[in-house]
Structure formats: structure tokens, C-alpha cells
GROMACS .gro file of C-alpha atoms in nm:
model
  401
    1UNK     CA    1  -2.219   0.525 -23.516
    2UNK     CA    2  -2.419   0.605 -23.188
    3UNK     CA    3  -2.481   0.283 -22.993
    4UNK     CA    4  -2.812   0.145 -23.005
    5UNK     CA    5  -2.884   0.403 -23.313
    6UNK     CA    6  -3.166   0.181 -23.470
    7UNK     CA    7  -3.367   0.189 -23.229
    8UNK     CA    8  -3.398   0.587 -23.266
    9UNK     CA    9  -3.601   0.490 -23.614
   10UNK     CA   10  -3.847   0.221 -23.559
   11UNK     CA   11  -4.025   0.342 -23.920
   12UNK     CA   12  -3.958   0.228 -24.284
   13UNK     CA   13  -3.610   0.390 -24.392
   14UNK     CA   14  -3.757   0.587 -24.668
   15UNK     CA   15  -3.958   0.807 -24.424
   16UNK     CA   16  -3.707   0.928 -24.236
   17UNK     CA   17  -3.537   0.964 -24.588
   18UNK     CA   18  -3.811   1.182 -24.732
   19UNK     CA   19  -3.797   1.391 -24.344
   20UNK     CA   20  -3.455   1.494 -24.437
   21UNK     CA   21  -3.453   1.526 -24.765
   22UNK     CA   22  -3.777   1.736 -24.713
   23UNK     CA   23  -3.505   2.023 -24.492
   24UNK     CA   24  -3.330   1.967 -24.790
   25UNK     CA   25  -3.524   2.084 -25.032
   26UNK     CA   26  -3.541   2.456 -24.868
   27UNK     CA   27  -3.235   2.565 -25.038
   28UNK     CA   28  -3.336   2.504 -25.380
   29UNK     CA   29  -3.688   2.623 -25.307
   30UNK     CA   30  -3.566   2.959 -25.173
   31UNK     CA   31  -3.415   3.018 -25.497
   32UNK     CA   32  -3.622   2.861 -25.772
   33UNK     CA   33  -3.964   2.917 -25.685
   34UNK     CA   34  -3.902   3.302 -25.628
   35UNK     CA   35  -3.678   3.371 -25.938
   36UNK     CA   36  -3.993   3.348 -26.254
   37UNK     CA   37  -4.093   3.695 -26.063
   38UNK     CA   38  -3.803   3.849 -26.036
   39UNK     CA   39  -3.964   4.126 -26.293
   40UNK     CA   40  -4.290   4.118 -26.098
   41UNK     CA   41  -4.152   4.182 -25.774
   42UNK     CA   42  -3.881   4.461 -25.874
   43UNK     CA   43  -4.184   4.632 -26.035
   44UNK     CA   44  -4.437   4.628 -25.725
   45UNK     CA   45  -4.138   4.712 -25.489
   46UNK     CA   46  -3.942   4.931 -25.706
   47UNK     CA   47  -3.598   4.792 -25.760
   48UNK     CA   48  -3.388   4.798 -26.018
   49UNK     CA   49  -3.248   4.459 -26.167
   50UNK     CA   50  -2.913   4.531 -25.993
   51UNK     CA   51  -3.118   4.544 -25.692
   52UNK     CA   52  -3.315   4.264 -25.717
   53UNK     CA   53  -2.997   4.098 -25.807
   54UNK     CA   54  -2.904   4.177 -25.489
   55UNK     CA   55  -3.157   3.955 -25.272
   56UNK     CA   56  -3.005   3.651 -25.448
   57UNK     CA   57  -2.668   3.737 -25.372
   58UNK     CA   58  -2.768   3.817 -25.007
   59UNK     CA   59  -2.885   3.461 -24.992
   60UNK     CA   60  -2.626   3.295 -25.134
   61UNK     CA   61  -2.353   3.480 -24.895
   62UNK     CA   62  -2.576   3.425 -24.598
   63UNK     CA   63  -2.635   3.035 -24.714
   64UNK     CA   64  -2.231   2.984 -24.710
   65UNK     CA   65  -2.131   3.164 -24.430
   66UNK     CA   66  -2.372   2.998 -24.172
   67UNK     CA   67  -2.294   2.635 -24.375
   68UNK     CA   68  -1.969   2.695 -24.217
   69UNK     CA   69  -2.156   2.675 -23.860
   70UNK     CA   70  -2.420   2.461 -23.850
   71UNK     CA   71  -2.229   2.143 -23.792
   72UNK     CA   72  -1.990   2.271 -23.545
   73UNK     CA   73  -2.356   2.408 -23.341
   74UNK     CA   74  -2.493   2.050 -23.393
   75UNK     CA   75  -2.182   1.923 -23.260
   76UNK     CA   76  -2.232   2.098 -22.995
   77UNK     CA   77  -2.541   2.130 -22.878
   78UNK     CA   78  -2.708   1.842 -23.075
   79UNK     CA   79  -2.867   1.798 -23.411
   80UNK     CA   80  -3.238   1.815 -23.321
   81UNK     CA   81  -3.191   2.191 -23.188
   82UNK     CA   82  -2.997   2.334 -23.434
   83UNK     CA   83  -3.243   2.178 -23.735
   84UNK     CA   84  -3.548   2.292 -23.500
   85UNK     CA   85  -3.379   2.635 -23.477
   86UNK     CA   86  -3.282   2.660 -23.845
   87UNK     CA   87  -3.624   2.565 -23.951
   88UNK     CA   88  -3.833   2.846 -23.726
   89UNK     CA   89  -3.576   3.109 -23.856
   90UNK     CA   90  -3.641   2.997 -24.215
   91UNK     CA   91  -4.031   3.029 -24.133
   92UNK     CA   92  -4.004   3.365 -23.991
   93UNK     CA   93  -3.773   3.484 -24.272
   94UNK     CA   94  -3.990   3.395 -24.559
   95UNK     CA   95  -4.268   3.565 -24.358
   96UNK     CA   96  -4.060   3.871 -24.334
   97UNK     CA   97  -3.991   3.825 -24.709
   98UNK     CA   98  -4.385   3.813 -24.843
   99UNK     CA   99  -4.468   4.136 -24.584
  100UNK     CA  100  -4.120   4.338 -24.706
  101UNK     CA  101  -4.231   4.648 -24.876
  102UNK     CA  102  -3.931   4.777 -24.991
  103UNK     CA  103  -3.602   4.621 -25.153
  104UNK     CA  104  -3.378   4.660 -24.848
  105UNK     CA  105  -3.627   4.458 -24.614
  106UNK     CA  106  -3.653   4.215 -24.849
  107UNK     CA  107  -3.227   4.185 -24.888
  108UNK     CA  108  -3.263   4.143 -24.505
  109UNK     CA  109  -3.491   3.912 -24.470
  110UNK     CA  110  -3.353   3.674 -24.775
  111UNK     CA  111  -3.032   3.679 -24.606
  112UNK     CA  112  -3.199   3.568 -24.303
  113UNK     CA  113  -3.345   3.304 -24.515
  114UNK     CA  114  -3.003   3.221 -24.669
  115UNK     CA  115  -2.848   3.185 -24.321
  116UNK     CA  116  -3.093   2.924 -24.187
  117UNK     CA  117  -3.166   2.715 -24.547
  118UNK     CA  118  -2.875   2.492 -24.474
  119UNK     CA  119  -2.902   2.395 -24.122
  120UNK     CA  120  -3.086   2.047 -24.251
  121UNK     CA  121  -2.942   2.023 -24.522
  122UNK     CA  122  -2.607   2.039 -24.312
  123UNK     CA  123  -2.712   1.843 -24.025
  124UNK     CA  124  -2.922   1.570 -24.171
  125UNK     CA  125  -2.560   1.413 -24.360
  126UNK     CA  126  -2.445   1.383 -23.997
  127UNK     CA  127  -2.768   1.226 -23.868
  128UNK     CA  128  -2.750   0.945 -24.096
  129UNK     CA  129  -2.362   0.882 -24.020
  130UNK     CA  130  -2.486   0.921 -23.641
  131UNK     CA  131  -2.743   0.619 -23.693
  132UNK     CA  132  -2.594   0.361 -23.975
  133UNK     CA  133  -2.311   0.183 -24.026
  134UNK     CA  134  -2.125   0.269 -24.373
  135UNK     CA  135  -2.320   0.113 -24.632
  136UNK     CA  136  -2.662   0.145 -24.518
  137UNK     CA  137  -2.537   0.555 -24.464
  138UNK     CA  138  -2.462   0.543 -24.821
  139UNK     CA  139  -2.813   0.373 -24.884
  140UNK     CA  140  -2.978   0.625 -24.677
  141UNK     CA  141  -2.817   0.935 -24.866
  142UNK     CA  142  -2.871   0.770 -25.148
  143UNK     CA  143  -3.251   0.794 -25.065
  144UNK     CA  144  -3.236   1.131 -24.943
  145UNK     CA  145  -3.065   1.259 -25.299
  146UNK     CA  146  -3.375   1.060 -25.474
  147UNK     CA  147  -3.620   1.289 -25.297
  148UNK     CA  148  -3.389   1.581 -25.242
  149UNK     CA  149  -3.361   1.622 -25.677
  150UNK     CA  150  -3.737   1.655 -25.743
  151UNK     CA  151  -3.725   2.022 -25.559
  152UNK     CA  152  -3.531   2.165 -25.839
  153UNK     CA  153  -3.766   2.008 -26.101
  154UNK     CA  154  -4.113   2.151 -25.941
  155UNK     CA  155  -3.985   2.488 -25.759
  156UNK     CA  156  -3.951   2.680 -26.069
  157UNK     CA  157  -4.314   2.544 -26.176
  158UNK     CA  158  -4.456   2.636 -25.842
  159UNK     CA  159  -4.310   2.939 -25.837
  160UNK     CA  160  -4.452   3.042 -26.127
  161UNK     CA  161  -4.819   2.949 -26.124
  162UNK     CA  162  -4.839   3.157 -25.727
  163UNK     CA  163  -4.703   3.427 -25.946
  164UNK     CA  164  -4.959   3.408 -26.224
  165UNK     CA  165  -5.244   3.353 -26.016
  166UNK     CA  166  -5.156   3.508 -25.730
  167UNK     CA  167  -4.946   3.782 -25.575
  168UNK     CA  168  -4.547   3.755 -25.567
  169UNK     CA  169  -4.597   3.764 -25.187
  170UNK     CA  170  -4.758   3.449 -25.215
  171UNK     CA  171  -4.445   3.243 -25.341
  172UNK     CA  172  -4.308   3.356 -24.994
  173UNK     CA  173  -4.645   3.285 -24.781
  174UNK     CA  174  -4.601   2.903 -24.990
  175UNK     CA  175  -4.189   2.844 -24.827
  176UNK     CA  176  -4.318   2.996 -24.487
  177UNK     CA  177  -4.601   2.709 -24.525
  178UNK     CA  178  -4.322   2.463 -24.603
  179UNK     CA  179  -4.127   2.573 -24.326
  180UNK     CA  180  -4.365   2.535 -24.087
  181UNK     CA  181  -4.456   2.206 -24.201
  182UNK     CA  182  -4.126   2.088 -24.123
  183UNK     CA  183  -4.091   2.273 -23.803
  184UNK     CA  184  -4.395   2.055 -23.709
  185UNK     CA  185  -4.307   1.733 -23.867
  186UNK     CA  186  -3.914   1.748 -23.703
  187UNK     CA  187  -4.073   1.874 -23.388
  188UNK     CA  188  -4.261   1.522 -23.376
  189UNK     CA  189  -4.057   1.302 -23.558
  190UNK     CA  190  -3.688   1.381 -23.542
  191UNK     CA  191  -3.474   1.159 -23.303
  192UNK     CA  192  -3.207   1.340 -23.150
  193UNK     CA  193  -2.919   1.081 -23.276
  194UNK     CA  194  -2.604   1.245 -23.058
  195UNK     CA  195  -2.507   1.119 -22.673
  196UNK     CA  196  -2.448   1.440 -22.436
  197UNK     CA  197  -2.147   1.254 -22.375
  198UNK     CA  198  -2.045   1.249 -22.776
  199UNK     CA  199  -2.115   1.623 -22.763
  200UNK     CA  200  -1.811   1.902 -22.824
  201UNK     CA  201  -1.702   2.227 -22.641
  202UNK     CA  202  -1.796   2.555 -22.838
  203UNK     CA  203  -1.524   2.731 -22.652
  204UNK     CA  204  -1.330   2.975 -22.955
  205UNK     CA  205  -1.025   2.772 -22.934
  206UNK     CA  206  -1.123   2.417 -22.972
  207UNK     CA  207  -1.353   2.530 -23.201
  208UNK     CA  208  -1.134   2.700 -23.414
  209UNK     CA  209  -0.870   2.388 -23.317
  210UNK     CA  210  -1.124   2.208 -23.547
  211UNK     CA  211  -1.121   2.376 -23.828
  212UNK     CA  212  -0.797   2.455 -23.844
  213UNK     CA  213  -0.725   2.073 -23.838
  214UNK     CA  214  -0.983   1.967 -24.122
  215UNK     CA  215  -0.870   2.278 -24.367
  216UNK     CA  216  -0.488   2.213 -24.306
  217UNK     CA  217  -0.579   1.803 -24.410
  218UNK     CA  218  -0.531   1.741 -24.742
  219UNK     CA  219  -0.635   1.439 -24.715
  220UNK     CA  220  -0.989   1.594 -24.569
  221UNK     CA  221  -0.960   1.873 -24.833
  222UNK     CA  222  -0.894   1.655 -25.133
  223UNK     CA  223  -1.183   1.449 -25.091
  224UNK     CA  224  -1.402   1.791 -25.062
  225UNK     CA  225  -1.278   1.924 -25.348
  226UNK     CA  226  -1.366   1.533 -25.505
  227UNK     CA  227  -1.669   1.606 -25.450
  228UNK     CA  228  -1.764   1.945 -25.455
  229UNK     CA  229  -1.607   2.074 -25.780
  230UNK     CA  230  -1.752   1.837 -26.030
  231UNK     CA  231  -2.047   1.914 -25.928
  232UNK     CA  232  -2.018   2.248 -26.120
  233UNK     CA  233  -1.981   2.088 -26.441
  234UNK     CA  234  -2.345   2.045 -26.459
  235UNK     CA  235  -2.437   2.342 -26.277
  236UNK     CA  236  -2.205   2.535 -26.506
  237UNK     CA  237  -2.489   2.474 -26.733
  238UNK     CA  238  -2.786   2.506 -26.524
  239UNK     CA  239  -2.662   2.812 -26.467
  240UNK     CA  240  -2.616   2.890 -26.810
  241UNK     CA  241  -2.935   2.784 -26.907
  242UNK     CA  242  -3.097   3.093 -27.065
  243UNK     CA  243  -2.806   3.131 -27.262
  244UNK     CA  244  -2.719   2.779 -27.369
  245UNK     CA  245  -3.095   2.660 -27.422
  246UNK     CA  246  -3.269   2.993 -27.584
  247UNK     CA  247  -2.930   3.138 -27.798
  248UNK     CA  248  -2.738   2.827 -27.878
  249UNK     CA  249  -3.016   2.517 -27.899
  250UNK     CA  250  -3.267   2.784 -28.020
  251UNK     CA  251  -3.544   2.613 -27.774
  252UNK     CA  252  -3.869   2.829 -27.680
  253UNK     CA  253  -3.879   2.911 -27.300
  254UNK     CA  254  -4.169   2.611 -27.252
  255UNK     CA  255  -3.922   2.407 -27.385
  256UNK     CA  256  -3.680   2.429 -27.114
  257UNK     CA  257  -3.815   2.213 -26.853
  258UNK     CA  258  -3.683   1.910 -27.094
  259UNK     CA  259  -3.327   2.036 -26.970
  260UNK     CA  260  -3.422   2.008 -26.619
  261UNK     CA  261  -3.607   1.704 -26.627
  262UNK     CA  262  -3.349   1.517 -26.804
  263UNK     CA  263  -3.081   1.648 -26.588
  264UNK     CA  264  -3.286   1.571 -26.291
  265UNK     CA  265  -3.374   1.229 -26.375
  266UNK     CA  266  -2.965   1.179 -26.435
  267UNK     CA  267  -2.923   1.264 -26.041
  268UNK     CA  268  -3.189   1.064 -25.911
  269UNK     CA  269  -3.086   0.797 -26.145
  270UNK     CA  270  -2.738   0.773 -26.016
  271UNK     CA  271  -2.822   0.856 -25.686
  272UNK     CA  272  -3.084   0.535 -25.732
  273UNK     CA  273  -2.796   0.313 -25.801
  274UNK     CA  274  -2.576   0.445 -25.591
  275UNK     CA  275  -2.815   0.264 -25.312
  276UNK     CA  276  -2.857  -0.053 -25.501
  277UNK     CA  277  -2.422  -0.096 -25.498
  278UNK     CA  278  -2.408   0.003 -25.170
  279UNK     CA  279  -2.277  -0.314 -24.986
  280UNK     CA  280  -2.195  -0.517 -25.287
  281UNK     CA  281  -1.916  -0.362 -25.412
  282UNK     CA  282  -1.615  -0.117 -25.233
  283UNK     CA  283  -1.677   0.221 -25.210
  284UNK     CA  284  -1.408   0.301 -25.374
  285UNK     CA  285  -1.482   0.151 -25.696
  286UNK     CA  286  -1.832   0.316 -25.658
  287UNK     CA  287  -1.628   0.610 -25.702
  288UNK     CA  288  -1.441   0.524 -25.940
  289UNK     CA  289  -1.738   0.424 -26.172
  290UNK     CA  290  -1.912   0.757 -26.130
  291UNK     CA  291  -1.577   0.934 -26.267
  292UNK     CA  292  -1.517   0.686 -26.545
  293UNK     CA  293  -1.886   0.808 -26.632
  294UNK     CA  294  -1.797   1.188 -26.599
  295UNK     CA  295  -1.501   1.125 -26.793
  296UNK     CA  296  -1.608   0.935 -27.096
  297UNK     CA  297  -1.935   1.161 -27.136
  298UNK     CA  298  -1.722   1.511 -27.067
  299UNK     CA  299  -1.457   1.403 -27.353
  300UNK     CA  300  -1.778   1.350 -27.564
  301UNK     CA  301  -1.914   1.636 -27.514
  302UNK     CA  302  -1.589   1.817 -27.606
  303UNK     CA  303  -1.601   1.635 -27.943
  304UNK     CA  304  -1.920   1.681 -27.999
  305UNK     CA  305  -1.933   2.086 -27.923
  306UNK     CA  306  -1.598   2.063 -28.158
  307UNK     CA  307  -1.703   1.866 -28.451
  308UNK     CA  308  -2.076   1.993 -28.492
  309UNK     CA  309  -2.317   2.262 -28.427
  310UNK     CA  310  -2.524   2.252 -28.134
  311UNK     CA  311  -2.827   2.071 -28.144
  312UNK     CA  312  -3.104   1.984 -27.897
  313UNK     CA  313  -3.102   1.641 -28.024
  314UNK     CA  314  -2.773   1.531 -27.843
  315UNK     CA  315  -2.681   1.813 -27.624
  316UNK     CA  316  -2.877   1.796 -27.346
  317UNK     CA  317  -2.814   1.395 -27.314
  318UNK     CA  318  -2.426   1.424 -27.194
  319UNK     CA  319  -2.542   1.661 -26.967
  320UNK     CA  320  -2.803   1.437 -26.825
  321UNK     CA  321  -2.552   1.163 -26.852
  322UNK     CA  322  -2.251   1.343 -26.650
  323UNK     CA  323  -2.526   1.426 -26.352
  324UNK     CA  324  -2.570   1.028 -26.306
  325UNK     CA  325  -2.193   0.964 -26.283
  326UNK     CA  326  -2.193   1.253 -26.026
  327UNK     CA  327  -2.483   1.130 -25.812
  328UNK     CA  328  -2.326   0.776 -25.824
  329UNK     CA  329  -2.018   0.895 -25.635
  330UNK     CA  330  -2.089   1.129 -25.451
  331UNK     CA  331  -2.270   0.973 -25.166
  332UNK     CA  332  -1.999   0.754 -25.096
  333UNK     CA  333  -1.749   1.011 -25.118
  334UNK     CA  334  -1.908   1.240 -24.841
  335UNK     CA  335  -1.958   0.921 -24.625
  336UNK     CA  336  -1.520   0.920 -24.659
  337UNK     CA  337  -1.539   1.294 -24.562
  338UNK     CA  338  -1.765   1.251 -24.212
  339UNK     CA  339  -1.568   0.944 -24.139
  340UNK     CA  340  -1.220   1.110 -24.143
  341UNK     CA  341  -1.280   1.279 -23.867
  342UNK     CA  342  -1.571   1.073 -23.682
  343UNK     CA  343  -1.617   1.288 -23.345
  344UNK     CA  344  -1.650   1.588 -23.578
  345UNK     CA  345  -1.914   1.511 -23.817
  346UNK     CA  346  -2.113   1.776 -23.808
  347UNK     CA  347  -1.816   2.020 -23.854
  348UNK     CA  348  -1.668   1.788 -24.163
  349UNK     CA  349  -2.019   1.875 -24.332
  350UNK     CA  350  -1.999   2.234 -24.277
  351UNK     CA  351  -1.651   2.241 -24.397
  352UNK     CA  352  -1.775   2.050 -24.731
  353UNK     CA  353  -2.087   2.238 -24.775
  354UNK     CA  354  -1.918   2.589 -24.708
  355UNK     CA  355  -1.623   2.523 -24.984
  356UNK     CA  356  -1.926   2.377 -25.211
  357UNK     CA  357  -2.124   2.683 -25.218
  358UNK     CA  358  -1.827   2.885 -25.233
  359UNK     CA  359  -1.667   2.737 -25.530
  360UNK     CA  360  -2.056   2.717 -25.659
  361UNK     CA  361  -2.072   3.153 -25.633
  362UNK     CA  362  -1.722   3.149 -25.790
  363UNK     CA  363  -1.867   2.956 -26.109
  364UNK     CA  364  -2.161   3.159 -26.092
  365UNK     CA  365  -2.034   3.498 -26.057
  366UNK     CA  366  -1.722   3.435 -26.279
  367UNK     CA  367  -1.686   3.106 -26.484
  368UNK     CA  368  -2.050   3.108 -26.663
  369UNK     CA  369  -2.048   3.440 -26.737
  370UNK     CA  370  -1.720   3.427 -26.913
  371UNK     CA  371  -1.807   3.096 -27.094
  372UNK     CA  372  -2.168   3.041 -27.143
  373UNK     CA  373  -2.149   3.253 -27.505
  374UNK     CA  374  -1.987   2.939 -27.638
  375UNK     CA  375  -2.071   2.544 -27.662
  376UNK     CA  376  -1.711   2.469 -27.701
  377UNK     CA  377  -1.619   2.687 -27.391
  378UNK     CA  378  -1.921   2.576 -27.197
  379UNK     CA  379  -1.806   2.220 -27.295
  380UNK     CA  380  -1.439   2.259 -27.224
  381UNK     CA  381  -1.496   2.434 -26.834
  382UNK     CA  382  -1.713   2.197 -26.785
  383UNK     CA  383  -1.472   1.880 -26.872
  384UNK     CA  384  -1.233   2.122 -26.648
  385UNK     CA  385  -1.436   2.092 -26.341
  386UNK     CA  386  -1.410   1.734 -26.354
  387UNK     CA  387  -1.057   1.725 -26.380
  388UNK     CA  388  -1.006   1.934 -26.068
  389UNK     CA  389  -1.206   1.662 -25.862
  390UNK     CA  390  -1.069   1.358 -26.025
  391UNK     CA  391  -0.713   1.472 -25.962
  392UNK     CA  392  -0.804   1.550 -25.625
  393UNK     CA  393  -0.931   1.166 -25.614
  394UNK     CA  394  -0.633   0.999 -25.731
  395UNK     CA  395  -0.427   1.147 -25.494
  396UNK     CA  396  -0.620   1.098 -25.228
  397UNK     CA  397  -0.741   0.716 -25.287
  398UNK     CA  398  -0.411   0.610 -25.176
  399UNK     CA  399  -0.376   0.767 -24.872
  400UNK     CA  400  -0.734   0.671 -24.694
  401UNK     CA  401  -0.675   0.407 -24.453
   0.00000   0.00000   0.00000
């Protein structure tokens, strides 16, 4: 914790919350507001689906391989520059984006886009390690996940009124708005919450010293699989959404934004009481409670998938269910993953946020595809993805200090 840290915040705790949160939020925005005119947009440009398919994937793979650097740059050279520089690039690339008049500019400037979405997202978890001690951090992130899980709810609503009633550039004019909003509002607001003399060499070698020394820890490694992978067994079925909500529940496509909003109102629910333990009871335990959750609800869910046919009436629930025992443990266990390595921070939330997004592609590309044409399958790789992180955990809870 940086000495004298408070006094960088002299405002209510939620509003620096709802600051980073806000650079938060650009990730799922990028993605969800722009995706109900996917059709629109390949027709006015003239791209093909595969094409168009293409300036997601651009994102994505720009999104985890700068993840990877952020940290280490705001390690470096401080948090407040690298978020201020992430956030400018993220407001010229979505300008680039709404002028792009053919499909390779637009690849270009979404990976652009993809390469600077993280940097708050990536910094901001060191920020609040920089300025609180342990359990108001885990109050804080708590706070931030609150706000943070409203973008997915009202992106994909957003982005398809502009689209109705406007042009498809205008979904792109709306995140350059955003971005610059935030450019302005971190410009005045954000503290700068690392000493000079806290600060780390960029040089290649210790740099690469680093990461060599976090991915080689499997201690370090355990806990980001913990809580990285289990993640997916929701997002296994956002991602299968189409599928598992239109073919299997047999729900209309207004009908959809009950999945979301349940499943949304699991993470902020979690993440809600995650804050109110925070304090009162060890973190581990707090950990432990979210995967007793995961694990009762995901053997449920097997049952259920095996013993009935898939109904709208309880399917969605577990779902919504599993997300609270996920948001209930995981700000506590990426407070154990900055504080393994406490002069590295920023680094230790690349690291975690790179291996997130990759093993995130890896469901996406490969796992849903090959499962979402089945409940029982969706159910099973889901209850799967939970297993990988809470083996992970229990080798790993006895050997943190």
C-alpha cells in the first residue's frame, strides 16, 4: 500500500469506484454495442460474414496481447499515464472505426481499439491495491464489479437503438464519446497512486526477469487459473446464447435480455456481498463460499440437463446462480494474486488478465462451438470449468503464507 494513500482520494469511495469501473466498461462496450449490426455494417461496407468476423477477432487478439503489457508500462512509468494513454488511443480508434470505409480499415482500427480497451481495466486492479489495505481493496473491487456488470446489460441495447435510428457509424461516434469522457474525467480526477521511487526498470531483461518469475510460480499461476477459468462456465453460455436460448429454450429474440439480466444481477449480486464480508470473515473462506456455490448449482444443473428437457422455467436460474458464487470469490482471489508479488502489481494483473482472455478465445473459438448443440454438454463443460479452478484452489490454499 503506498504511504499516505488516502489522502490521494478525499471523495466518497463509490466515486472513484464508478471512475474505474467506468475504464472498465470499454471492453464490453467495444464488443456488445457494435455486434446487433454486424449485418448492417458488412452490407454498407461490403464484407462477407467471415470478414466481419474478422474485426472481432482482431479485437480480441489485440485486447490480450497488450493485457500482457499494460501493467508492466504502469509499473513503470506510473498508472495515471498509461490509463491516460490507453484512453486517447481508444478515442482515436473508435473514431477511425465510424470513418473506415472499407473492411480492412475497420480490422485496423478495431485492433487498435482492442489493444488500448484494457489499459483501465488492467491498471485500475492495481490502483486500488496501491491505495487500500486488504479488505477495504476487496470492498473497493467489489464496488467497481457492481458498476463494471451493468455495461454488458445496456451495450447490446444501446447498440442497437444507434443502429435503428441512426447510422452503424454512429455506435462508433457513441464509444469515441465515451472515451473522451473518460479521457476528461481521468485527466481531472485520477490520482497518480505510485512513488517514482516504487517505480520499475523497463530494461528487456528485468522485464522479462518478471514474467518469467510470475509464469514459472505455481503458486501465482494456480490462483490465476482459480480465478480465471470458472469464469467461463457462465460465459460458456453467454456465448452460446443464440443457440442455447432460441434452439433449446425455444425463447423469441426479445426474450433474451431475461438471460442477461438475470445473469447480470447474479454478478452484481455476489460482487455486492462480496463487499459486505469483506473484513468480517477470512478471505479464504470468502472463497471458499463462492465455490461451494459454483459447485452445488453446477452438479444441479448437470441433473437437471440429465433428468429433463430444457425449459426456460429453471434453466436460466443456475446460471444466474453460478455467476453470484463467481463474483463472491473472485475479488478476493485477485487481491491474493497482486499481493504475491507486491512490487509487481501491475505486471501480476497483466499476467491474470492476459491468461483470462486467452483461455476466454479458447472457449470461444473451440469449447462452445463443439458443445453449445447440447444442454447436457453445455451443462457438463460448464461444471468442467469449475473443476479446473477449484482444483487449482485446493492446491494452492495451503501453500499461501
Amino acid at each position: 500500500m503506498t504511504p499516505h494513500a488516502r489522502s490521494l482520494w478525499r471523495g466518497p469511495r463509490w466515486t472513484l469506484a464508478l471512475l474505474l469501473a467506468g475504464m472498465g466498461t470499454l471492453g464490453p462496450f467495444s464488443i456488445d454495442t457494435y455486434l446487433p449490426a454486424f449485418a448492417g455494417i458488412a452490407a454498407n461496407i461490403g464484407a462477407t460474414p467471415a470478414q466481419m468476423q474478422q474485426t472481432l477477432s482482431s479485437y480480441l487478439l489485440g485486447f490480450a496481447l497488450m493485457n500482457l503489457f499494460h501493467g508492466a508500462l504502469a509499473d513503470s512509468f506510473g498508472r495515471r499515464p498509461v490509463v491516460l494513454a490507453g484512453l486517447a488511443v481508444f478515442t482515436l480508434a473508435s473514431a477511425g472505426c465510424a470513418l473506415s470505409g472499407s473492411i480492412v480499415e475497420l480490422v485496423v482500427f478495431r485492433t487498435l481499439q482492442g489493444m488500448s480497451a484494457g489499459a483501465g481495466m488492467v491498471v485500475s486492479r492495481a490502483i486500488i491495491r496501491d491505495m487500500f489495505a486488504p479488505a477495504d481493496a476487496q470492498r473497493m473491487m467489489s464496488q467497481v464489479t457492481i458498476y463494471f456488470g451493468i455495461a454488458p446489460a445496456i451495450a447490446p441495447v444501446i447498440g442497437g437503438f444507434l443502429f435503428v435510428h441512426a447510422a452503424w457509424s454512429s455506435i462508433f461516434w457513441f464509444l469515441a464519446a465515451v472515451g473522451a469522457l473518460l479521457l476528461a474525467a481521468n485527466w481531472r480526477l485520477l490520482p497518480e497512486s505510485l512513488p517514482v521511487a516504487s517505480r520499475q526498470s523497463f530494461h528487456p531483461r528485468p522485464l522479462l526477469a518478471g514474467y518469467w518469475g510470475m509464469v514459472r510460480s505455481a503458486r501465482f499461476m494456480a490462483l490465476v487459473v482459480a480465478s480465471g477459468v470458472p469464469f467461463n462456465g457462465m460465459f460458456l453460455y453467454v456465448l452460446s446464447a443464440p443457440v442455447f436460448l432460441g434452439e433449446h429454450l425455444r425463447l423469441g429474440p426479445q426474450q433474451f435480455f431475461w438471460f442477461f439480466l438475470l445473469t447480470v444481477a447474479g454478478v452484481m449480486g455476489g460482487a455486492w456481498f462480496s463487499g459486505r464480508l469483506a473484513g468480517r470473515i477470512p478471505p479464504r473462506h470468502q472463497v471458499r463460499h463462492g465455490f461451494v456455490v459454483m459447485f452445488v448449482v453446477s452438479v444441479l444443473n448437470v441433473a437437471l440437463n440429465l433428468l429433463f428437457e430444457p425449459s426456460p422455467w429453471w434453466a436460466v436460474a443456475p446460471i444466474a446462480v453460478y455467476a453470484f458464487g463467481w463474483s463472491l470469490m473472485v475479488p478476493a482471489v485477485t487481491l491474493m494474486v497482486l499481493d504475491l508479488v507486491p512490487d509487481r502489481r501491475g505486471m501480476a494483473s497483466s499476467v491474470q488478465s492476459c491468461a483470462g482472455s486467452l483461455v476466454n478465445a479458447l472457449v470461444a473459438g473451440v469449447v462452445a462451438p463443439f458443445v453449445m448443440h447440447s444442454t447436457v454438454a453445455l451443462a457438463v463443460a460448464s461444471a468442467a470449468m469449475l473443476a479446473v479452478g477449484l482444483v487449482a484452489w485446493l492446491w494452492v490454499k495451503p501453500r499461501l503464507a
